[in-house]
Amino acid sequence: MGSTKYVFVTGGVTSSLGKGIISASLGRLLQARGYRVTIQKLDPYINVDPGTLNPYEHGECYVTDDGAETDLDLGHYERFLDIQTSQANNVTTGRIYQSVINKERRGDYLGKTVQVIPHITDEIKRRITLLGRKNEYDFIITEIGGTVGDIESLPYIEAVRQLRWDLGDENTAFVHLTLVPYLAASGELKTKPTQHSVKVLLENGIQPDVLVLRAEHELDKALRKKVALFCNVEFDAVIQSIDVSTIYEVPLLMREEGLDEIVLKKLKIEFNASPNLKEWSQFVEKLKSSSQEVRIALVGKYVELADSYKSIIESLIHAGAKNEVKVKVTSVHSERVNVGNIDEKLTGYHGILVAPGFGDRGIDGKILSAKFARENKIPFLGICLGLQSAVIEFARNVLGYSDAHSTEMTNITKHPVIDLMEEQKGVTEKGGTMRLGGYACSLKPDSKVQEAYKVGMVRERHRHRYEFNNDFLDEFEKGGMISTGINPESGLVEIMEQTNHPWFVGTQFHPEYRSTVLNPHPLFVAFIKAAKRYSE
Ligand code: GLN
């Protein structure tokens, strides 16, 4: 294939229509035809990255191998395409302005007035085409966050309008996702919001090539024809995206609608064969046909918003399909768990997962949950603060250090079993300063984790400032909680497990950032396997 092709995905009418899933599905279909694809997300907010955002704002903060704190859509891209993304795959308005302002301070604009157009738009264009520079990809799909018509997405829309001009019509395609609401009272599907949102795009100089209409009900030919006519889009390029029970069905649905073919035709790329979706279909088949249920309690403090633990929930789904069970995840609010109700809160589950987090709100509930899993021999997976909670619990109740704690929560303890990492001691700025991204971890032979991974060395992603305090390692190991994963350079403990338990594992890293449909994460697979065994 000649030059890199750029596909821009915009959204209209409302947010949360699933642009990320449509982008990832298109990416998957093109990849299944043998093309090299990556996906990028442009976020119109002024935060430099979502690392400083509370999960209640936009859900989980996803972390890439190169240590970027990014939007959770990058998680979908990696899970659907089984690729690694990087900092270049997520651009925010904050980052754009930061680099333009830095350039201005350096004097790079040679006395010119610095303006949104052309300076901000040029920087946006530079960031979009950056991924195409090394000729690593046949397709770059760029998802533009927000909804067209928003004031803050205007510079992005203008930048991609210019890119069509710069790169040429045959190298760019515009996919616009809208909503066709159903009015129950009159029993009608309404196209007016779609017409309006396309009008907004046209006002900004963009003619969409493909319209993906999100709807609860099947759209008939007449409706599609109407949309095609009023929006200047070819009839075949108006397709529907009907609600489905799992996001993993969307690529199959988009295949039926021919989204990949429409885009290839628009870009004048010849094709004959169909995409190879065999493995993908098998996965969806397993997901839907498994009936044996495994119940997992997910203990965390951001449970009100399902997106806060997106990657964990998806990793559990992947591991469920691999084990041919249906994983039913129940959120348990860590702030509402106490000594009086722990039995009632956690009885009936086949596995307990204590989630990552920051600060002391809800920490007691996490510590109690780890204790419950240890004492009742329920399979346990603790991630980051989840591992730290299990360590504190073990120190208090097995080693007998009743004041043991993490120095994130208190300074008045003689037993700081979790402590600030040495390299973090001088850090005062919050953004981008944690221990972030991929680090090596060597596994202890004959451990639970080594059995799961089946290799000696792995690489996993991190996001933390605190760490197991190695001063206490001997006592822990004598007591039955051993370190089974260590960073070979720094000696930091990355994994701990309990020897006197069928499956009790805590990781300082986040395995959930590396689970994909085609490669479910070994630790999640092993955790669900243990939970399945427990349920039997
Ligand atoms: N708050 C803990 C730390 O900074 C755990 C972080 C996390 O769970 N991601 O070490």
Coordinates of C-alpha atoms and ligand atoms in Angstrom, one line a residue:
M1 CA 0.0 0.0 0.0
G2 CA 1.3 3.5 -0.8
S3 CA 1.1 6.3 1.6
T4 CA -0.4 6.2 5.1
K5 CA -4.2 6.7 5.1
Y6 CA -5.9 8.8 7.8
V7 CA -9.4 8.1 9.1
F8 CA -11.0 10.7 11.3
V9 CA -13.8 9.7 13.6
T10 CA -16.1 12.4 15.0
G11 CA -19.2 12.2 17.0
G12 CA -22.5 14.2 17.0
V13 CA -25.7 14.6 18.9
T14 CA -24.5 13.4 22.3
S15 CA -21.3 12.1 23.9
S16 CA -20.8 8.5 25.1
L17 CA -22.1 7.0 21.8
G18 CA -19.1 4.7 21.6
K19 CA -16.7 6.4 19.2
G20 CA -13.9 4.6 20.9
I21 CA -15.5 1.2 20.2
I22 CA -16.3 2.1 16.6
S23 CA -12.8 3.3 16.0
A24 CA -11.4 0.2 17.6
S25 CA -13.7 -2.0 15.6
L26 CA -12.8 -0.4 12.3
G27 CA -9.1 -0.8 13.3
R28 CA -9.7 -4.5 14.1
L29 CA -11.4 -5.0 10.7
L30 CA -8.6 -3.3 8.8
Q31 CA -6.0 -5.2 10.8
A32 CA -7.8 -8.5 10.1
R33 CA -7.3 -7.7 6.4
G34 CA -3.5 -7.6 7.0
Y35 CA -3.0 -3.9 7.3
R36 CA -0.9 -2.2 10.0
V37 CA -3.1 0.0 12.0
T38 CA -2.9 2.3 15.0
I39 CA -5.5 4.5 16.7
Q40 CA -5.1 7.9 18.3
K41 CA -7.4 9.9 20.6
L42 CA -7.6 13.7 20.7
D43 CA -9.0 15.0 24.0
P44 CA -10.3 18.6 24.0
Y45 CA -9.8 19.2 27.8
I46 CA -7.1 21.5 29.2
N47 CA -5.5 19.0 31.6
V48 CA -2.1 18.0 30.1
D49 CA -3.1 14.3 30.7
P50 CA -5.8 12.5 32.6
G51 CA -3.3 11.5 35.3
T52 CA -4.5 14.3 37.6
L53 CA -8.2 13.6 37.0
N54 CA -10.4 11.9 39.6
P55 CA -11.8 8.7 38.0
Y56 CA -15.3 10.1 38.5
E57 CA -14.5 12.6 35.8
H58 CA -13.7 10.4 32.8
G59 CA -13.2 7.0 34.2
E60 CA -10.0 5.1 34.5
C61 CA -6.6 6.5 33.7
Y62 CA -5.0 4.1 31.3
V63 CA -1.2 3.7 31.3
T64 CA 0.9 2.8 28.3
D65 CA 4.2 1.0 28.3
D66 CA 6.2 4.2 27.7
G67 CA 4.6 5.6 30.9
A68 CA 2.0 7.9 29.5
E69 CA -1.2 8.4 31.5
T70 CA -3.9 8.4 29.0
D71 CA -7.6 8.3 28.2
L72 CA -9.3 4.9 28.7
D73 CA -10.1 4.6 25.0
L74 CA -6.5 3.7 24.4
G75 CA -7.3 0.6 26.5
H76 CA -10.0 -0.3 24.0
Y77 CA -7.6 0.2 21.1
E78 CA -5.0 -2.1 22.7
R79 CA -7.6 -4.7 23.7
F80 CA -9.2 -4.8 20.3
L81 CA -6.0 -4.6 18.2
D82 CA -3.5 -6.4 20.4
I83 CA -1.0 -3.6 19.8
Q84 CA 0.9 -1.3 22.1
T85 CA 0.1 2.4 22.1
S86 CA 2.2 5.2 23.4
Q87 CA 2.2 8.9 24.4
A88 CA 1.8 9.8 20.8
N89 CA -1.6 8.1 20.7
N90 CA -3.2 10.5 23.1
V91 CA -3.2 14.2 22.6
T92 CA -5.0 16.8 24.8
T93 CA -5.6 20.5 24.4
G94 CA -3.4 21.0 27.5
R95 CA -0.5 19.3 25.8
I96 CA -1.0 21.2 22.6
Y97 CA -1.1 24.6 24.3
Q98 CA 1.8 23.6 26.5
S99 CA 4.1 22.9 23.6
V100 CA 2.9 26.1 21.7
I101 CA 3.5 28.2 24.8
N102 CA 7.0 26.6 25.4
K103 CA 7.9 27.4 21.8
E104 CA 6.7 31.0 22.2
R105 CA 8.9 31.4 25.3
R106 CA 11.9 30.0 23.4
G107 CA 11.3 32.7 20.8
D108 CA 10.6 30.2 18.1
Y109 CA 7.8 32.3 16.5
L110 CA 10.2 35.1 15.8
G111 CA 8.1 37.9 17.0
K112 CA 4.8 36.7 15.3
T113 CA 1.5 36.9 17.1
V114 CA 0.7 33.4 18.3
Q115 CA -2.9 32.4 17.5
V116 CA -5.3 29.4 17.5
I117 CA -5.1 29.5 13.7
P118 CA -2.5 28.6 12.5
H119 CA -0.3 27.9 15.5
I120 CA -2.6 25.7 17.6
T121 CA -4.0 24.0 14.5
D122 CA -0.5 23.4 13.1
E123 CA 0.5 21.8 16.4
I124 CA -2.6 19.5 16.3
K125 CA -1.8 18.5 12.7
R126 CA 1.8 17.8 13.7
R127 CA 0.7 15.5 16.5
I128 CA -1.7 13.7 14.2
T129 CA 0.8 13.1 11.4
L130 CA 3.6 12.3 13.9
L131 CA 2.4 8.7 14.0
G132 CA 2.6 8.4 10.2
R133 CA 6.2 9.7 10.0
K134 CA 8.0 6.4 10.3
N135 CA 5.9 4.6 7.8
E136 CA 5.0 2.0 10.4
Y137 CA 1.3 2.1 9.7
D138 CA -1.0 1.7 6.7
F139 CA -3.8 3.4 8.6
I140 CA -4.0 5.9 11.4
I141 CA -7.4 6.2 12.9
T142 CA -7.9 9.4 14.8
E143 CA -10.8 9.7 17.2
I144 CA -11.8 13.3 18.1
G145 CA -13.1 13.4 21.6
G146 CA -16.2 15.5 22.5
T147 CA -19.2 16.3 20.2
V148 CA -19.1 18.4 17.1
G149 CA -20.3 21.9 17.9
D150 CA -18.6 22.0 21.2
I151 CA -16.5 25.2 21.5
E152 CA -13.5 23.3 22.7
S153 CA -13.4 20.8 19.8
L154 CA -13.4 23.6 17.1
P155 CA -9.6 23.8 16.7
Y156 CA -9.5 20.0 16.2
I157 CA -12.2 20.1 13.6
E158 CA -10.4 22.9 11.7
A159 CA -7.1 21.0 11.9
V160 CA -8.6 17.8 10.4
R161 CA -10.4 19.9 7.7
Q162 CA -7.0 21.3 6.7
L163 CA -5.4 17.8 6.8
R164 CA -7.8 16.6 4.2
W165 CA -6.6 19.4 2.0
D166 CA -2.9 18.8 2.9
L167 CA -3.0 15.0 2.5
G168 CA -5.5 14.8 -0.3
D169 CA -8.9 13.4 -0.6
E170 CA -7.7 9.9 -1.5
N171 CA -5.7 9.7 1.8
T172 CA -8.3 10.8 4.2
A173 CA -11.8 9.5 5.3
F174 CA -14.3 11.0 7.7
V175 CA -16.5 8.8 9.7
H176 CA -19.2 10.5 11.8
L177 CA -21.1 8.8 14.5
T178 CA -24.5 10.0 15.6
L179 CA -27.6 8.9 17.4
V180 CA -31.0 8.1 16.0
P181 CA -33.3 8.3 19.0
Y182 CA -36.5 6.3 19.3
L183 CA -39.6 8.2 20.5
A184 CA -41.6 5.5 22.3
A185 CA -44.7 7.7 22.5
S186 CA -45.0 7.9 18.7
G187 CA -43.1 4.7 18.0
E188 CA -40.8 6.6 15.7
L189 CA -37.0 6.8 15.0
K190 CA -35.9 10.4 14.5
T191 CA -33.2 11.6 12.0
K192 CA -33.3 15.3 12.7
P193 CA -30.5 15.3 15.3
T194 CA -28.3 13.5 12.8
Q195 CA -29.1 16.0 10.1
H196 CA -28.3 18.9 12.5
S197 CA -25.0 17.5 13.5
V198 CA -23.9 16.8 9.9
K199 CA -24.9 20.4 9.2
V200 CA -22.5 21.6 12.0
L201 CA -19.7 19.6 10.4
L202 CA -20.5 21.1 7.0
E203 CA -20.5 24.6 8.5
N204 CA -17.0 23.8 9.6
G205 CA -16.0 22.6 6.1
I206 CA -16.2 18.9 6.6
Q207 CA -18.3 16.5 4.5
P208 CA -18.4 13.2 6.2
D209 CA -17.9 10.1 4.0
V210 CA -19.5 7.6 6.3
L211 CA -22.3 8.0 8.8
V212 CA -22.6 5.4 11.6
L213 CA -26.1 5.7 13.2
R214 CA -26.3 4.5 16.7
A215 CA -29.8 3.2 17.4
E216 CA -31.8 1.0 19.7
H217 CA -33.9 -0.3 16.8
E218 CA -33.2 -1.6 13.3
L219 CA -33.1 1.2 10.8
D220 CA -35.0 0.6 7.6
K221 CA -34.0 1.4 4.0
A222 CA -36.3 4.5 3.8
L223 CA -34.7 6.0 6.9
R224 CA -31.2 5.4 5.7
K225 CA -32.1 6.9 2.3
K226 CA -33.5 10.0 3.9
V227 CA -30.3 10.5 6.0
A228 CA -28.1 9.9 2.9
L229 CA -30.0 12.4 0.9
F230 CA -30.1 15.2 3.5
C231 CA -26.5 14.6 4.6
N232 CA -24.9 14.3 1.1
V233 CA -23.6 10.8 1.9
E234 CA -23.8 7.8 -0.4
F235 CA -26.7 5.5 0.5
D236 CA -24.3 2.5 1.1
A237 CA -22.2 4.6 3.5
V238 CA -25.0 5.2 5.9
I239 CA -24.9 2.3 8.3
Q240 CA -26.4 1.4 11.7
S241 CA -24.8 0.4 15.0
I242 CA -27.4 -1.3 17.0
D243 CA -27.1 -1.8 20.7
V244 CA -25.5 -5.2 21.5
S245 CA -24.9 -7.2 24.7
T246 CA -21.1 -7.0 24.6
I247 CA -18.7 -4.4 23.0
Y248 CA -16.8 -7.3 21.5
E249 CA -19.7 -8.0 19.1
V250 CA -19.3 -4.6 17.5
P251 CA -16.5 -5.5 15.1
L252 CA -18.6 -8.4 13.8
L253 CA -21.6 -6.1 13.4
M254 CA -19.5 -3.5 11.6
R255 CA -18.3 -6.2 9.3
E256 CA -21.9 -7.1 8.5
E257 CA -22.6 -3.4 7.8
G258 CA -19.5 -3.3 5.6
L259 CA -17.7 -0.4 7.5
D260 CA -14.3 -1.6 6.4
E261 CA -15.3 -1.9 2.8
I262 CA -16.8 1.5 2.7
V263 CA -13.7 3.1 4.1
L264 CA -11.4 1.1 1.7
K265 CA -13.5 2.1 -1.3
K266 CA -13.5 5.8 -0.2
L267 CA -9.7 5.6 0.0
K268 CA -9.5 3.8 -3.4
I269 CA -7.8 0.7 -2.0
E270 CA -8.6 -2.5 -3.8
F271 CA -9.7 -5.5 -1.8
N272 CA -11.0 -8.9 -2.6
A273 CA -10.8 -11.2 0.4
S274 CA -12.7 -10.8 3.6
P275 CA -11.1 -10.0 6.9
N276 CA -10.0 -13.0 8.9
L277 CA -12.1 -12.8 12.1
K278 CA -12.0 -16.5 13.0
E279 CA -10.3 -16.1 16.4
W280 CA -12.4 -13.0 17.2
S281 CA -15.6 -14.9 16.5
Q282 CA -14.5 -17.8 18.6
F283 CA -13.9 -15.5 21.5
V284 CA -17.4 -13.9 21.1
E285 CA -18.9 -17.3 20.8
K286 CA -17.3 -18.5 24.0
L287 CA -18.3 -15.3 25.8
K288 CA -21.9 -15.8 24.9
S289 CA -22.2 -19.5 25.3
S290 CA -20.5 -20.0 28.6
S291 CA -23.1 -20.7 31.3
Q292 CA -21.2 -21.7 34.4
E293 CA -21.0 -18.6 36.6
V294 CA -18.1 -17.4 38.6
R295 CA -18.8 -14.6 41.0
I296 CA -16.1 -12.0 41.7
A297 CA -16.3 -9.2 44.2
L298 CA -14.5 -6.1 43.0
V299 CA -13.7 -4.0 46.1
G300 CA -13.0 -0.4 45.4
K301 CA -14.0 3.1 46.2
Y302 CA -14.9 4.4 42.8
V303 CA -17.5 1.8 42.1
E304 CA -20.3 4.3 41.4
L305 CA -18.9 4.8 38.0
A306 CA -18.3 1.5 36.1
D307 CA -15.7 3.1 33.8
S308 CA -13.4 3.7 36.8
Y309 CA -12.2 0.1 36.6
K310 CA -12.7 -0.4 32.9
S311 CA -9.5 -2.4 32.2
I312 CA -10.0 -4.7 35.2
I313 CA -13.5 -5.5 34.2
E314 CA -12.5 -6.2 30.6
S315 CA -9.6 -8.3 31.7
L316 CA -12.0 -10.4 33.8
I317 CA -14.2 -10.9 30.7
H318 CA -11.2 -12.0 28.6
A319 CA -10.2 -14.4 31.4
G320 CA -13.7 -15.7 31.7
A321 CA -13.9 -16.6 28.0
K322 CA -10.5 -18.3 28.3
N323 CA -11.8 -20.5 31.2
E324 CA -15.2 -20.9 29.5
V325 CA -17.1 -19.4 32.4
K326 CA -19.3 -16.3 32.7
V327 CA -17.7 -13.9 35.1
K328 CA -20.2 -12.0 37.2
V329 CA -18.5 -9.0 38.7
T330 CA -20.2 -7.3 41.7
S331 CA -18.9 -4.0 42.9
V332 CA -18.4 -3.7 46.6
H333 CA -17.9 -0.2 48.0
S334 CA -14.8 -0.3 50.2
E335 CA -16.1 2.6 52.3
R336 CA -19.2 0.6 53.2
V337 CA -17.3 -2.6 54.4
N338 CA -16.7 -2.9 58.1
V339 CA -16.1 -5.5 60.8
G340 CA -19.8 -5.8 61.5
N341 CA -20.9 -6.5 57.9
I342 CA -17.9 -8.1 56.2
D343 CA -19.5 -11.6 56.2
E344 CA -22.6 -10.4 54.7
K345 CA -20.8 -8.2 52.1
L346 CA -18.3 -10.8 50.9
T347 CA -19.9 -14.2 51.4
G348 CA -21.0 -16.0 48.2
Y349 CA -18.1 -14.9 46.0
H350 CA -15.6 -17.2 44.3
G351 CA -12.9 -14.6 44.1
I352 CA -12.1 -11.2 45.6
L353 CA -10.3 -8.5 43.7
V354 CA -9.1 -5.5 45.6
A355 CA -8.7 -2.5 43.3
P356 CA -6.0 0.1 42.9
G357 CA -6.6 3.6 44.5
F358 CA -5.2 6.6 46.2
G359 CA -5.6 8.1 49.7
D360 CA -7.1 6.7 52.8
R361 CA -10.8 6.9 52.0
G362 CA -12.0 3.3 52.0
I363 CA -8.7 1.8 52.9
D364 CA -10.1 0.0 56.0
G365 CA -12.6 -1.8 53.8
K366 CA -9.8 -3.0 51.5
I367 CA -7.7 -4.2 54.4
L368 CA -10.7 -6.1 55.8
S369 CA -11.5 -7.7 52.4
A370 CA -7.9 -9.0 52.2
K371 CA -8.3 -10.5 55.6
F372 CA -11.5 -12.1 54.7
A373 CA -9.9 -13.7 51.6
R374 CA -6.9 -14.9 53.5
E375 CA -8.9 -16.4 56.4
N376 CA -11.5 -18.0 54.2
K377 CA -9.1 -19.2 51.5
I378 CA -11.0 -17.4 48.8
P379 CA -8.9 -16.7 45.6
F380 CA -7.5 -13.2 45.9
L381 CA -6.0 -10.7 43.5
G382 CA -4.8 -7.4 44.8
I383 CA -3.7 -4.7 42.4
C384 CA -1.4 -1.9 43.4
L385 CA -3.2 -0.4 46.5
G386 CA -4.9 -3.9 46.6
L387 CA -1.5 -5.5 47.1
Q388 CA -0.6 -2.8 49.6
S389 CA -3.8 -3.5 51.6
A390 CA -3.0 -7.2 51.8
V391 CA 0.5 -6.4 53.0
I392 CA -0.8 -4.1 55.8
E393 CA -3.4 -6.7 56.7
F394 CA -0.8 -9.5 56.9
A395 CA 1.6 -7.3 59.0
R396 CA -1.2 -6.5 61.5
N397 CA -3.0 -9.8 61.8
V398 CA -0.3 -12.4 61.1
L399 CA 2.9 -10.7 62.1
G400 CA 1.2 -8.9 65.0
Y401 CA 2.2 -5.3 64.2
S402 CA -1.1 -3.8 65.1
D403 CA 0.0 -0.3 64.0
A404 CA 1.3 -1.4 60.6
H405 CA 0.3 0.9 57.8
S406 CA 1.4 2.7 54.6
T407 CA 3.0 6.1 55.0
E408 CA 0.5 7.3 52.3
M409 CA -2.1 7.0 55.0
T410 CA -0.2 8.0 58.2
N411 CA 3.2 9.0 59.5
I412 CA 2.7 7.7 63.0
T413 CA 3.5 4.0 62.7
K414 CA 6.5 2.1 63.8
H415 CA 5.8 -0.4 61.1
P416 CA 5.7 1.4 57.7
V417 CA 5.4 -1.8 55.7
I418 CA 4.4 0.3 52.7
D419 CA 6.6 3.3 52.2
L420 CA 7.3 6.1 49.8
M421 CA 9.8 5.0 47.1
E422 CA 13.3 6.6 47.5
E423 CA 13.1 8.2 44.0
Q424 CA 9.8 9.9 45.0
K425 CA 11.1 11.7 48.1
G426 CA 11.9 15.0 46.4
V427 CA 8.9 15.0 44.2
T428 CA 6.4 17.9 44.7
E429 CA 4.6 18.2 41.4
K430 CA 1.6 15.8 40.9
G431 CA 1.3 15.4 37.1
G432 CA 3.3 12.6 35.5
T433 CA 5.7 12.1 38.4
M434 CA 4.7 8.7 39.7
R435 CA 6.7 5.5 38.8
L436 CA 4.9 5.0 35.5
G437 CA 4.9 2.5 32.6
G438 CA 6.7 -0.7 31.8
Y439 CA 9.3 -2.3 34.1
A440 CA 10.8 -5.7 34.1
C441 CA 9.9 -8.2 36.8
S442 CA 11.7 -11.5 37.4
L443 CA 9.6 -14.3 38.7
K444 CA 10.4 -16.7 41.4
P445 CA 10.5 -20.3 40.1
D446 CA 7.7 -22.6 41.3
S447 CA 5.5 -19.7 42.4
K448 CA 1.8 -19.3 41.6
V449 CA 2.7 -16.4 39.2
Q450 CA 5.4 -18.3 37.5
E451 CA 3.0 -21.1 36.9
A452 CA 0.6 -18.6 35.4
Y453 CA 3.0 -16.8 33.2
K454 CA 5.1 -19.9 32.3
V455 CA 8.2 -17.7 31.8
G456 CA 11.0 -16.3 34.1
M457 CA 10.8 -12.6 33.2
V458 CA 7.9 -10.4 32.4
R459 CA 7.3 -6.7 31.7
E460 CA 4.3 -4.9 33.3
R461 CA 3.0 -1.4 33.7
H462 CA 3.0 0.7 36.9
R463 CA 1.5 3.8 38.4
H464 CA 2.5 4.3 42.0
R465 CA 4.6 6.3 44.5
Y466 CA 4.6 3.8 47.4
E467 CA 6.1 0.4 47.6
F468 CA 6.6 -2.6 49.8
N469 CA 9.3 -1.8 52.4
N470 CA 12.1 -4.3 52.0
D471 CA 13.2 -3.9 55.6
F472 CA 10.3 -6.2 56.5
L473 CA 10.8 -8.8 53.8
D474 CA 12.4 -11.4 55.9
E475 CA 9.7 -11.4 58.5
F476 CA 7.0 -11.5 55.8
E477 CA 8.6 -14.5 54.1
K478 CA 9.0 -16.3 57.4
G479 CA 5.4 -15.6 58.2
G480 CA 4.1 -17.1 54.8
M481 CA 3.8 -14.0 52.5
I482 CA 6.6 -14.2 50.0
S483 CA 7.9 -12.0 47.3
T484 CA 7.6 -13.8 44.0
G485 CA 8.3 -11.0 41.6
I486 CA 11.2 -8.5 41.8
N487 CA 12.4 -5.7 39.6
P488 CA 15.9 -6.9 38.7
E489 CA 17.5 -3.4 38.6
S490 CA 16.0 -1.8 41.7
G491 CA 15.1 -4.8 43.8
L492 CA 11.6 -3.4 44.3
V493 CA 9.0 -6.0 45.2
E494 CA 6.5 -6.3 42.4
I495 CA 4.5 -9.3 43.4
M496 CA 3.7 -11.0 46.7
E497 CA 1.8 -14.2 47.3
Q498 CA 0.7 -16.2 50.4
T499 CA 2.0 -19.7 50.7
N500 CA -0.7 -21.0 53.0
H501 CA -3.5 -20.3 50.6
P502 CA -4.8 -21.8 47.3
W503 CA -4.4 -18.6 45.3
F504 CA -3.5 -15.3 46.9
V505 CA -1.6 -12.9 44.7
G506 CA -0.9 -9.2 44.9
T507 CA 0.9 -7.2 42.3
Q508 CA 2.4 -3.7 42.6
F509 CA 1.9 -3.3 38.8
H510 CA -1.3 -3.3 36.8
P511 CA -1.8 -6.5 34.9
E512 CA -5.2 -5.1 33.6
Y513 CA -3.4 -2.7 31.2
R514 CA -2.0 -5.7 29.2
S515 CA -4.9 -8.0 28.7
T516 CA -6.3 -8.2 25.2
V517 CA -9.0 -10.3 23.5
L518 CA -6.4 -12.4 21.6
N519 CA -4.0 -12.5 24.6
P520 CA -5.9 -12.6 27.9
H521 CA -3.6 -11.8 30.8
P522 CA -2.1 -14.9 32.4
L523 CA -2.7 -13.6 36.0
F524 CA -6.4 -12.9 35.3
V525 CA -6.7 -16.2 33.6
A526 CA -5.1 -18.0 36.6
F527 CA -7.2 -16.0 39.1
I528 CA -10.5 -16.9 37.3
K529 CA -9.3 -20.5 37.0
A530 CA -8.7 -20.6 40.8
A531 CA -12.1 -19.0 41.3
K532 CA -13.8 -21.5 39.1
R533 CA -12.1 -24.3 41.1
Y534 CA -13.3 -22.7 44.3
S535 CA -16.9 -22.5 42.9
E536 CA -16.8 -26.2 42.2
Ligands
GLN1 N1 -1.7 4.9 46.2 C1 -0.7 3.9 46.0 C2 0.6 4.4 45.6 O1 0.8 5.5 45.1 C3 -1.3 2.9 45.0 C4 -1.5 3.4 43.7 C5 -2.4 2.6 42.8 O2 -3.2 1.8 43.3 N2 -2.4 2.8 41.5 O3 1.6 3.6 45.7

